[in-house]
mmCIF file of C-alpha atoms in Angstrom:
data_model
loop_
_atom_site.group_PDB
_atom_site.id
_atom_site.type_symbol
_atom_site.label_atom_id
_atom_site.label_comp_id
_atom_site.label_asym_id
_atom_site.label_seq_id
_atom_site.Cartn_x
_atom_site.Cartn_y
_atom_site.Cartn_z
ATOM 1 C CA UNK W 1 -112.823 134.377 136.203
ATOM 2 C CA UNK W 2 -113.096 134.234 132.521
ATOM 3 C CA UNK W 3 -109.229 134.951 132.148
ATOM 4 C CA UNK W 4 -108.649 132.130 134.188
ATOM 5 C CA UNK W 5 -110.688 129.825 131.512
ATOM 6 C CA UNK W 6 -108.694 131.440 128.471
ATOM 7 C CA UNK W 7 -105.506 131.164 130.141
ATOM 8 C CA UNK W 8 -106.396 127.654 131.099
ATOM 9 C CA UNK W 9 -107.634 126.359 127.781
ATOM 10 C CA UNK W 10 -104.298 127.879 125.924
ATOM 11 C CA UNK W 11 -102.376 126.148 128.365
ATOM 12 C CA UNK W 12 -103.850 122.819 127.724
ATOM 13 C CA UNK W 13 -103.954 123.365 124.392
ATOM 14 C CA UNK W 14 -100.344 124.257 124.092
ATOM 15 C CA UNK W 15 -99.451 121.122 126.346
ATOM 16 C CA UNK W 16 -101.318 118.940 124.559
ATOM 17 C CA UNK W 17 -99.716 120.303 121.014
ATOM 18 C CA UNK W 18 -96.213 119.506 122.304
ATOM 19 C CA UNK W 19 -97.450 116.217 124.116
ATOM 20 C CA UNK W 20 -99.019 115.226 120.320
ATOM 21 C CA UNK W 21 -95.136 116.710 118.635
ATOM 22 C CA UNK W 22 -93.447 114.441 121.077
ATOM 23 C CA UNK W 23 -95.364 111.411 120.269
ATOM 24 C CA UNK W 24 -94.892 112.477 116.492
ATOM 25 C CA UNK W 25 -91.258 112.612 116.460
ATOM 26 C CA UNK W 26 -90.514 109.045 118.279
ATOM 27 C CA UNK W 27 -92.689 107.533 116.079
ATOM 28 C CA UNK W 28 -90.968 108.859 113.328
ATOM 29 C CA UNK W 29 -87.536 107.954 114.570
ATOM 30 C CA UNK W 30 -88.560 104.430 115.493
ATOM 31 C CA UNK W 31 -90.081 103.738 112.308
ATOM 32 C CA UNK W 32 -87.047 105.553 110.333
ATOM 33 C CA UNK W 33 -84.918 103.268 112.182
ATOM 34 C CA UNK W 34 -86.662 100.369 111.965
ATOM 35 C CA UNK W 35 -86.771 100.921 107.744
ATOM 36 C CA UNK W 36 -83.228 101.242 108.131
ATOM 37 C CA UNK W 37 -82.797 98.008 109.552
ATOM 38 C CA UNK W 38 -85.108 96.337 107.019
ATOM 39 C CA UNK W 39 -83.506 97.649 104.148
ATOM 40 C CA UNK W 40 -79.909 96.453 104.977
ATOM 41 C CA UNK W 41 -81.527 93.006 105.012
ATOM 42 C CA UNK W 42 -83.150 93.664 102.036
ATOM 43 C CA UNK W 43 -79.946 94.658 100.476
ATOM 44 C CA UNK W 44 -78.432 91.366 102.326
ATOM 45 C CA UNK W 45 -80.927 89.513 100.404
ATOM 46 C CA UNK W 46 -80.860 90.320 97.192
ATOM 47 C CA UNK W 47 -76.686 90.353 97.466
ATOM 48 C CA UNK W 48 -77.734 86.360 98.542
ATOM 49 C CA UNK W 49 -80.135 85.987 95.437
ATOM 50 C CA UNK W 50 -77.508 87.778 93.186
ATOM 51 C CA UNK W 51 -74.891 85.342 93.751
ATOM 52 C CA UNK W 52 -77.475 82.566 94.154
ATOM 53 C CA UNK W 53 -78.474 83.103 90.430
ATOM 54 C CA UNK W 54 -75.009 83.483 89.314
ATOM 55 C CA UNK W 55 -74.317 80.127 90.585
ATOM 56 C CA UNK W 56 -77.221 78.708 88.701
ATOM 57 C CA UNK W 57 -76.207 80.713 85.684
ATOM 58 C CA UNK W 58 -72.993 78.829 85.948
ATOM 59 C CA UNK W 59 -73.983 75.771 86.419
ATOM 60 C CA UNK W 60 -76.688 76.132 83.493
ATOM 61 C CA UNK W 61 -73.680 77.140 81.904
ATOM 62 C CA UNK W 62 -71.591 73.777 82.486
ATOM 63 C CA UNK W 63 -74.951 71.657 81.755
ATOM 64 C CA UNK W 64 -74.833 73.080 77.963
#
């Protein structure tokens, strides 16, 4: 009877760890790729305020 405990209790415990390891590794997928997709339009961004500031260099520029 007591065998069937232990064998029981590593069994859930072992389930549960690769239940948990699962859960771990989508979340850390879906998070890498949603950093992924923030970054490119963080990179889109600061291309836009790059050329943005350019322009108003330029036109400072023309106003001298």
């Amino acid at each position: 009877m007591q065998g069937w405990i232990v064998a029981g209790a590593w069994t859930f415990a072992v389930l549960f760890a690769v239940v948990m390891l699962g859960f771990a590794g989508y979340e850390i997928s879906w998070k890498s790729r949603r950093l992924e997709a923030e970054r490119a339009r963080l990179e889109q961004l600061m291309a836009e305020l790059t050329r943005l500031g350019a322009e108003l260099q330029a036109s400072a520029d023309r106003l001298r």
